[in-house]
mmCIF file of C-alpha atoms in Angstrom:
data_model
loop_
_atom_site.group_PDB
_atom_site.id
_atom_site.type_symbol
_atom_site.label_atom_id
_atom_site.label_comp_id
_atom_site.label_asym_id
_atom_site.label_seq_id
_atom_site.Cartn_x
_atom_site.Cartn_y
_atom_site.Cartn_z
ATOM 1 C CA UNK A 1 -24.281 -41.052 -38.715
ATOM 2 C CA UNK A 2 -24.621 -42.972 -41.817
ATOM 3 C CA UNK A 3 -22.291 -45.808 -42.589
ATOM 4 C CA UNK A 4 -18.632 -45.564 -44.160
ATOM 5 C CA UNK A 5 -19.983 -46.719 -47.761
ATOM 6 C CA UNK A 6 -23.361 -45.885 -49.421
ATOM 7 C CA UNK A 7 -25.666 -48.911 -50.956
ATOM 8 C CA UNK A 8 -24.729 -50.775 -53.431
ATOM 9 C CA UNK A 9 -27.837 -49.580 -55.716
ATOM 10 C CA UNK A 10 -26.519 -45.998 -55.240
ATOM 11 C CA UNK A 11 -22.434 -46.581 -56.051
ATOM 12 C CA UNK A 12 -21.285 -46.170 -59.598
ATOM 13 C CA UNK A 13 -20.252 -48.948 -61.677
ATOM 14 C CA UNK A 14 -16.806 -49.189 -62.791
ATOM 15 C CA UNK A 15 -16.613 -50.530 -66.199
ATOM 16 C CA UNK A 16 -14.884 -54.024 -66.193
ATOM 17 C CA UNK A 17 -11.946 -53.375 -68.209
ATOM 18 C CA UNK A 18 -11.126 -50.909 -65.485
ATOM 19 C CA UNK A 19 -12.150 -53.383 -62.833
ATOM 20 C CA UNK A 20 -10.338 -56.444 -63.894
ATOM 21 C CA UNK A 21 -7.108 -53.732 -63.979
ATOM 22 C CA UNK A 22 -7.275 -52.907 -60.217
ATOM 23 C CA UNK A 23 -7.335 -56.701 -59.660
ATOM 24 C CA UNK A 24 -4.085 -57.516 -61.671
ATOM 25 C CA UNK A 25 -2.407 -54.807 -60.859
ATOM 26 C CA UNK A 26 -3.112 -54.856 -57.003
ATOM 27 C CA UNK A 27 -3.681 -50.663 -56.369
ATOM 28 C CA UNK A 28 -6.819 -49.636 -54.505
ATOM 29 C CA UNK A 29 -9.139 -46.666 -56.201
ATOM 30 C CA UNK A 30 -8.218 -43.117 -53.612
ATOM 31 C CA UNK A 31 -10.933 -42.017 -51.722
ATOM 32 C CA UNK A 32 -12.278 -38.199 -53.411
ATOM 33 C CA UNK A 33 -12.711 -34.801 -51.007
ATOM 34 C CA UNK A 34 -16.494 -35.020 -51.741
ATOM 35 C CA UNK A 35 -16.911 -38.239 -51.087
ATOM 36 C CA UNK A 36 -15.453 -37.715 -47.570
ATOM 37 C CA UNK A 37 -17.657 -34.767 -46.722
ATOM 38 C CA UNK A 38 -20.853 -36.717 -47.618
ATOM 39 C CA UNK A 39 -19.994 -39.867 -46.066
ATOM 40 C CA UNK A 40 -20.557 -38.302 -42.608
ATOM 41 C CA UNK A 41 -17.932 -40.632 -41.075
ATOM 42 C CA UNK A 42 -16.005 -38.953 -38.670
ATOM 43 C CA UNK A 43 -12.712 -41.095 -39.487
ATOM 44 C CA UNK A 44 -13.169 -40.646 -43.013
ATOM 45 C CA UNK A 45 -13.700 -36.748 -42.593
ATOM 46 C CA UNK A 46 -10.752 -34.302 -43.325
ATOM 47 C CA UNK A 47 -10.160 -30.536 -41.489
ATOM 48 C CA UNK A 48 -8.577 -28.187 -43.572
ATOM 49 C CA UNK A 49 -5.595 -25.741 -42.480
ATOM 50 C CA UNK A 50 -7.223 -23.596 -39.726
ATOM 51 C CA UNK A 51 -10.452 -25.393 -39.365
ATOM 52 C CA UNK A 52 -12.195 -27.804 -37.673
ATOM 53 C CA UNK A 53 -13.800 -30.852 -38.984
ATOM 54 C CA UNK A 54 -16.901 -30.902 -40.385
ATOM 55 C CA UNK A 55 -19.563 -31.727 -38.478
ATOM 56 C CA UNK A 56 -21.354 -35.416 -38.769
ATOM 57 C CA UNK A 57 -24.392 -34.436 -37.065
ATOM 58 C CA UNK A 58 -27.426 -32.106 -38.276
ATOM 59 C CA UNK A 59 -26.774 -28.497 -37.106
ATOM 60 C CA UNK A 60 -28.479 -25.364 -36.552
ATOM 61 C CA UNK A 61 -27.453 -22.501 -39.035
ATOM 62 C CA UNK A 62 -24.198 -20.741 -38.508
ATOM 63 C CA UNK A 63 -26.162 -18.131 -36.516
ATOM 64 C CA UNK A 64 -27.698 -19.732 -34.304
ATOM 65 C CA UNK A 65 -26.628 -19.323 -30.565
ATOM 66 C CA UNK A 66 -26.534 -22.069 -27.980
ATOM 67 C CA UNK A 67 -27.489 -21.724 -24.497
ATOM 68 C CA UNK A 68 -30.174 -20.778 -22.259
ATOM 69 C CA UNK A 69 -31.754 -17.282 -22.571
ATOM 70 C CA UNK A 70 -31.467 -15.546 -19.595
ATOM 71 C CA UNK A 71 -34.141 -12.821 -18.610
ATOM 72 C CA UNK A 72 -32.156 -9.251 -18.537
ATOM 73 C CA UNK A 73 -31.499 -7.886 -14.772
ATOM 74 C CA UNK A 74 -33.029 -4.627 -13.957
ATOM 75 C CA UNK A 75 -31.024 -3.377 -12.011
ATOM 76 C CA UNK A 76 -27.591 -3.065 -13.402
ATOM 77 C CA UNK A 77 -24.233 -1.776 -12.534
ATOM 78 C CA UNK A 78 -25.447 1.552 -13.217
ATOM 79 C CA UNK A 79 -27.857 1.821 -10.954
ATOM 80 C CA UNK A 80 -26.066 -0.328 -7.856
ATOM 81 C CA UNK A 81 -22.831 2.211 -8.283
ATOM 82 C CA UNK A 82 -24.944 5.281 -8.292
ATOM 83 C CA UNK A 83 -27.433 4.496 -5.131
ATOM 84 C CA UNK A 84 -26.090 3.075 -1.838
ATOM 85 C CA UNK A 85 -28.914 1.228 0.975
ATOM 86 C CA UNK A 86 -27.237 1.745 4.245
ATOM 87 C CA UNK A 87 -27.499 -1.149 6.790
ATOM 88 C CA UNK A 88 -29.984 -1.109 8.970
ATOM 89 C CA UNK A 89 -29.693 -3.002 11.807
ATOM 90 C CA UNK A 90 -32.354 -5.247 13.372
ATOM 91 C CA UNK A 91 -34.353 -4.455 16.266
ATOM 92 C CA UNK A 92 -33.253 -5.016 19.610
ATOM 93 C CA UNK A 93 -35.404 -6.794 21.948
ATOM 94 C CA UNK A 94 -37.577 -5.333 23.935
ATOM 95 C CA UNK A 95 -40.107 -5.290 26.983
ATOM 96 C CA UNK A 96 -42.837 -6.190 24.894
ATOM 97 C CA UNK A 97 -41.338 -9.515 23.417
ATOM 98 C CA UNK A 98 -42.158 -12.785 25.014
ATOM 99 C CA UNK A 99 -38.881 -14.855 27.270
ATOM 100 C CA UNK A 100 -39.329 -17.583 24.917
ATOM 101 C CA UNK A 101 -36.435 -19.403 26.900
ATOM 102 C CA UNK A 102 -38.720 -19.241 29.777
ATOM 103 C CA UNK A 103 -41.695 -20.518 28.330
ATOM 104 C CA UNK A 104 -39.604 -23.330 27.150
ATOM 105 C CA UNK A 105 -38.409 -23.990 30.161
ATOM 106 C CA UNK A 106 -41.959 -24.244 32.063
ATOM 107 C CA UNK A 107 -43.566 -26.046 28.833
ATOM 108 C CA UNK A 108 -40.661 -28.814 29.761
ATOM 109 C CA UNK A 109 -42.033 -29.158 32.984
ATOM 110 C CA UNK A 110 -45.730 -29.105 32.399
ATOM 111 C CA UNK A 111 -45.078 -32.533 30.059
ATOM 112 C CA UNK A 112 -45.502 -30.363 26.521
ATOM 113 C CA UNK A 113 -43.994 -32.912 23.877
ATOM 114 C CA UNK A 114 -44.526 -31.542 20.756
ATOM 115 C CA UNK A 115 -44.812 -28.151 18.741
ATOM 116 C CA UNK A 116 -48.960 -28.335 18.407
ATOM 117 C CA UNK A 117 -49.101 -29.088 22.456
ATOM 118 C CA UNK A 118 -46.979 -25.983 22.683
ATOM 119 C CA UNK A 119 -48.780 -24.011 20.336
ATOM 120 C CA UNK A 120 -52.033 -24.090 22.527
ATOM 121 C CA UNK A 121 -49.677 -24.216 25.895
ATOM 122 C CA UNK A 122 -48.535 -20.867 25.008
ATOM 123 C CA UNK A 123 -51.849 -19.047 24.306
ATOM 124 C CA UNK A 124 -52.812 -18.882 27.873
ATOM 125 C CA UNK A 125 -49.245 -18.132 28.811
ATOM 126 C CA UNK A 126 -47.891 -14.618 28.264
ATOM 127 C CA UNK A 127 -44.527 -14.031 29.846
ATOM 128 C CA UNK A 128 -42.230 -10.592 29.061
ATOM 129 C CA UNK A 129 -38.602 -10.601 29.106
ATOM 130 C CA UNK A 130 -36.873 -8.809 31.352
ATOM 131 C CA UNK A 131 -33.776 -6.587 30.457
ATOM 132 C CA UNK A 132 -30.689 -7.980 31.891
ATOM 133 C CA UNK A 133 -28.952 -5.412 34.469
ATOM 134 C CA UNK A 134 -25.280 -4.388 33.975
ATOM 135 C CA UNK A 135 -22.725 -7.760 35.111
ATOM 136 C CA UNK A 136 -19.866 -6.313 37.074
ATOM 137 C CA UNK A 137 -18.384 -2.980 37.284
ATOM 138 C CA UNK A 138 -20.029 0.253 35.146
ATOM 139 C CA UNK A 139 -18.144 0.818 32.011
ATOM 140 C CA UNK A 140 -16.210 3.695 31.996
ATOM 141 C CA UNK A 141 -16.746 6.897 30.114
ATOM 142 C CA UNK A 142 -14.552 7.362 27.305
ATOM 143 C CA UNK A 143 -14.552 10.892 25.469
ATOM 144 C CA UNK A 144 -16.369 9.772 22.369
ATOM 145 C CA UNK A 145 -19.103 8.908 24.594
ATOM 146 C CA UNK A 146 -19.850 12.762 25.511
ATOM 147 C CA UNK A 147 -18.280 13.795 22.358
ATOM 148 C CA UNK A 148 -19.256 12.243 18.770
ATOM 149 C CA UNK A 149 -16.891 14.146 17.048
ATOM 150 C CA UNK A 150 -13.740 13.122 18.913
ATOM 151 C CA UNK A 151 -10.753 11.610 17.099
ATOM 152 C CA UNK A 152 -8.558 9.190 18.507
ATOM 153 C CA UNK A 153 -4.409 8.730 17.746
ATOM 154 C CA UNK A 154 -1.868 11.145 17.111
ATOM 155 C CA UNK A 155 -2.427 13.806 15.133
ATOM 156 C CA UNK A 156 -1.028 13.746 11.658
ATOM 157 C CA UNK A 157 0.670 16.749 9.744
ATOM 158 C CA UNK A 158 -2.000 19.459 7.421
ATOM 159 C CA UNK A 159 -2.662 18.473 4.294
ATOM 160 C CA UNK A 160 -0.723 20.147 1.222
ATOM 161 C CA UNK A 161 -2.664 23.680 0.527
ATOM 162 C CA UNK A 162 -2.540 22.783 -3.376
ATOM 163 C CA UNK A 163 -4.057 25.472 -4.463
ATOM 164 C CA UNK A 164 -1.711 27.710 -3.116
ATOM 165 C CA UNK A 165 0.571 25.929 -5.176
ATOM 166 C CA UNK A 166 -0.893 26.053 -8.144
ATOM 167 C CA UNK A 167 -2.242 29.570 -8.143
ATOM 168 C CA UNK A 168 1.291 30.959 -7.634
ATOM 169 C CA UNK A 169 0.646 32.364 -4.220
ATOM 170 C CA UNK A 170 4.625 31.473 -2.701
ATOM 171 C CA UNK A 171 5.671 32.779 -6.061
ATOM 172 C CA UNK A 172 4.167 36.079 -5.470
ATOM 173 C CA UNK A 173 5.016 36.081 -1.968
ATOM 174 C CA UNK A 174 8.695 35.633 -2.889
ATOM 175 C CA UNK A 175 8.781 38.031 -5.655
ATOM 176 C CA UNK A 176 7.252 40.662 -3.138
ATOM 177 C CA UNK A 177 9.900 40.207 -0.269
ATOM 178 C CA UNK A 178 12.838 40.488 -3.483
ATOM 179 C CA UNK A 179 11.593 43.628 -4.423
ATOM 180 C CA UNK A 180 11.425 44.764 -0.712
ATOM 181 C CA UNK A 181 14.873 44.217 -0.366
ATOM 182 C CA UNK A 182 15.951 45.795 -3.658
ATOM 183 C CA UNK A 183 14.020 48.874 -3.300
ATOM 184 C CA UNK A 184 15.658 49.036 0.541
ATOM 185 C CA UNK A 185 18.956 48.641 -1.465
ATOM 186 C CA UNK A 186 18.143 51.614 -3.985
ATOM 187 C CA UNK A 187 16.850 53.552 -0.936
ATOM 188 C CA UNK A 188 20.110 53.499 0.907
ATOM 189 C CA UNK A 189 21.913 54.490 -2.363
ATOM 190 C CA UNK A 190 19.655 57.795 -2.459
ATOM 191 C CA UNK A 191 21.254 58.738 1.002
ATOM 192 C CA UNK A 192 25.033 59.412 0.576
ATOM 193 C CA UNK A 193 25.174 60.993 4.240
ATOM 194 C CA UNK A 194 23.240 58.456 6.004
ATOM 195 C CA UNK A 195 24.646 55.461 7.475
ATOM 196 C CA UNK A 196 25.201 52.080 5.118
ATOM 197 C CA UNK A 197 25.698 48.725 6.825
ATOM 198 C CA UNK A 198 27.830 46.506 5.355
ATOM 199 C CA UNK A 199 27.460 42.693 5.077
ATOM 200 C CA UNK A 200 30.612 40.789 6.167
ATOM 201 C CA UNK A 201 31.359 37.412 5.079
ATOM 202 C CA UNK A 202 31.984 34.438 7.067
ATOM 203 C CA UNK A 203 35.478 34.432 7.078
ATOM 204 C CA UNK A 204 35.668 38.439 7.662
ATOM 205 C CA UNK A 205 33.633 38.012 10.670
ATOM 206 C CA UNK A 206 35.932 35.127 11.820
ATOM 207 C CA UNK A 207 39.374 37.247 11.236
ATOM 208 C CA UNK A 208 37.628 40.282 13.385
ATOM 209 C CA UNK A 209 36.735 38.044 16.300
ATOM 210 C CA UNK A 210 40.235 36.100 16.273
ATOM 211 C CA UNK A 211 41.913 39.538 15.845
ATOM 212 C CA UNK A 212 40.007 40.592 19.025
ATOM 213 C CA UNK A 213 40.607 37.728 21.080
ATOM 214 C CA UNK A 214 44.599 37.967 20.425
ATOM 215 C CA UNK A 215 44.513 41.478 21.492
ATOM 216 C CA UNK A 216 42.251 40.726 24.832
ATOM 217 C CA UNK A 217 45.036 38.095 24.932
ATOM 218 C CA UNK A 218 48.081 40.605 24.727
ATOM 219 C CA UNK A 219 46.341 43.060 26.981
ATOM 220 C CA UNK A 220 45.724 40.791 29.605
ATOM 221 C CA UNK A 221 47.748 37.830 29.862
ATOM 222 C CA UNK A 222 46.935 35.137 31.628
ATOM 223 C CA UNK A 223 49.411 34.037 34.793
ATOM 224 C CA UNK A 224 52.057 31.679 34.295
ATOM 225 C CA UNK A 225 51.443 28.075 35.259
ATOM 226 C CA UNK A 226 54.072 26.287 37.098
ATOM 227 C CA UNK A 227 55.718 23.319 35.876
ATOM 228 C CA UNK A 228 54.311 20.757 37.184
ATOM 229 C CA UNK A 229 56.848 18.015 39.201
ATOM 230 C CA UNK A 230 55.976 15.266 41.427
ATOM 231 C CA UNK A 231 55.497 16.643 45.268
ATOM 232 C CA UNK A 232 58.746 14.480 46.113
ATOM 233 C CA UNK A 233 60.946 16.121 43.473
ATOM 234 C CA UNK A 234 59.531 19.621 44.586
ATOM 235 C CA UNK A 235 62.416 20.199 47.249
ATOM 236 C CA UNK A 236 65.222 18.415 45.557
ATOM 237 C CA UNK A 237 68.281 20.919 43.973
ATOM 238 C CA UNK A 238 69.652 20.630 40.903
ATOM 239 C CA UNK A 239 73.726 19.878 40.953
ATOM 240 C CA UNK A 240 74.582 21.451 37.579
ATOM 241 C CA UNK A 241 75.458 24.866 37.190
ATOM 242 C CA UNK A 242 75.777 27.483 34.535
ATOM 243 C CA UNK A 243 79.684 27.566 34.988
ATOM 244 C CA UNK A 244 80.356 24.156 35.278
ATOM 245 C CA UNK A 245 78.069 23.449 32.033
ATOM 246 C CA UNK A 246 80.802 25.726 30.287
ATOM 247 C CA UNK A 247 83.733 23.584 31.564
ATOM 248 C CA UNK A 248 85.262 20.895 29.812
ATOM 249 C CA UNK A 249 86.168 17.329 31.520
ATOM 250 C CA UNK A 250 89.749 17.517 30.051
ATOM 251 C CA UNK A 251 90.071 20.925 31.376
ATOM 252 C CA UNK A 252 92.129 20.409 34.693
ATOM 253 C CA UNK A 253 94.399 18.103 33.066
ATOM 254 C CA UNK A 254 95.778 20.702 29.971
ATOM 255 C CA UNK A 255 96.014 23.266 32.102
ATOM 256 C CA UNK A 256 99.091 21.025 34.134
ATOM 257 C CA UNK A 257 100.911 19.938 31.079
ATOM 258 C CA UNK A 258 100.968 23.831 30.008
#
């Protein structure tokens, strides 16, 4: 950036009238807009209301657009959403790989130090691996073994049959089984001499069994139960009479002063 001040050579001259003025009088000449902007001095430059402040460095244009260019991917989400690579998984090994744990093994013992000793070790050496036999017990067969299609857990209620419900089929079905029992209805209407059931109500079905019951009950009553008393009471006779309930205590004695 330049400096705060231009050259001397390239400031204006004051007159000296004017000059000799700010002396006396002490005030210092204000600083213009302009001359901030071009001084380049990032102290002296001012932002305005909702802007930064202007740059003090030589800039691009206003389109320009920083960054590194990168080269456009082709293959984008368009393509990864609409095609799906299933894993495949790597090959097991089999009989015709090499025991390389083996080899390693005897190359220790033969005195093979280092990968190129190894390297021509191994071309006269040619050693298979052998499959490893089951360790302990067989595993057990479990039904998904025999059957690929088997499903495991408890078995969860049927999914909603939504298009019945939206096509209206329970509707229909409903309206179907209320006209049944209407035209039944108007049917039985048609036939003055045949016979018409009649629909009780709860609490005339209840009065006709209760009425029922109480005349089973008057019909056939049940056998008197005998008061119960304790077994050493059972023998023991009462001393009260009827008569002597009737007679007074005072009795005896009125009928001597009569």
């Amino acid at each position: 950036a330049n400096s705060a001040c231009p050259p001397a050579e390239a400031r204006p001259r004051r007159p000296a009238s004017q000059r000799g003025h700010e002396r006396s009088s002490g005030a210092r000449p204000q600083m213009s807009e302009e001359y901030r902007a071009r001084s380049r001095n990032a102290v002296l430059a001012r932002d305005d209301i909702g802007r930064c402040k202007p740059s003090i460095y030589d800039l691009p244009h206003e389109a320009h657009a920083y960054g590194r260019c990168d080269p456009p991917d082709a293959e984008g989400a368009r393509e990864v959403i609409s095609s799906w690579a299933s894993h495949v998984p790597r090959r097991k090994p089999g009989l015709e790989c090499q025991d390389f744990r083996k080899l390693n093994r005897m190359a220790a013992v033969d005195g093979v130090a280092n990968a190129n000793q190894l390297k021509d070790w191994r071309t006269t050496r040619d050693i298979k691996l052998v499959p490893k036999g089951p360790e302990g017990a067989l595993p057990k067969v479990i039904p998904s073994d025999v059957i690929p299609s088997f499903a495991y857990g408890k078995k969860s209620r049927p999914s909603t049959p939504i298009h019945s419900v939206i096509g209206g089929h329970y509707a229909r079905e409903q309206e179907q089984v209320l006209a049944s029992i209407y035209q039944k209805h108007a049917d039985e209407k048609d036939m003055p001499n045949g016979k018409r059931s009649i629909k009780l109500t709860l609490a005339a079905r209840k009065n006709i069994m209760n009425a029922k019951s109480n005349r089973a009950l008057n019909d056939n009553p049940p056998p008197e139960k005998e008061v119960w008393k304790m077994s050493k009471f059972k023998n023991v006779k009462g001393k009260m009479s009827a008569e002597g309930l009737g007679r007074a205590e005072s009795a005896p004695t009125l009928q001597q002063v009569a």
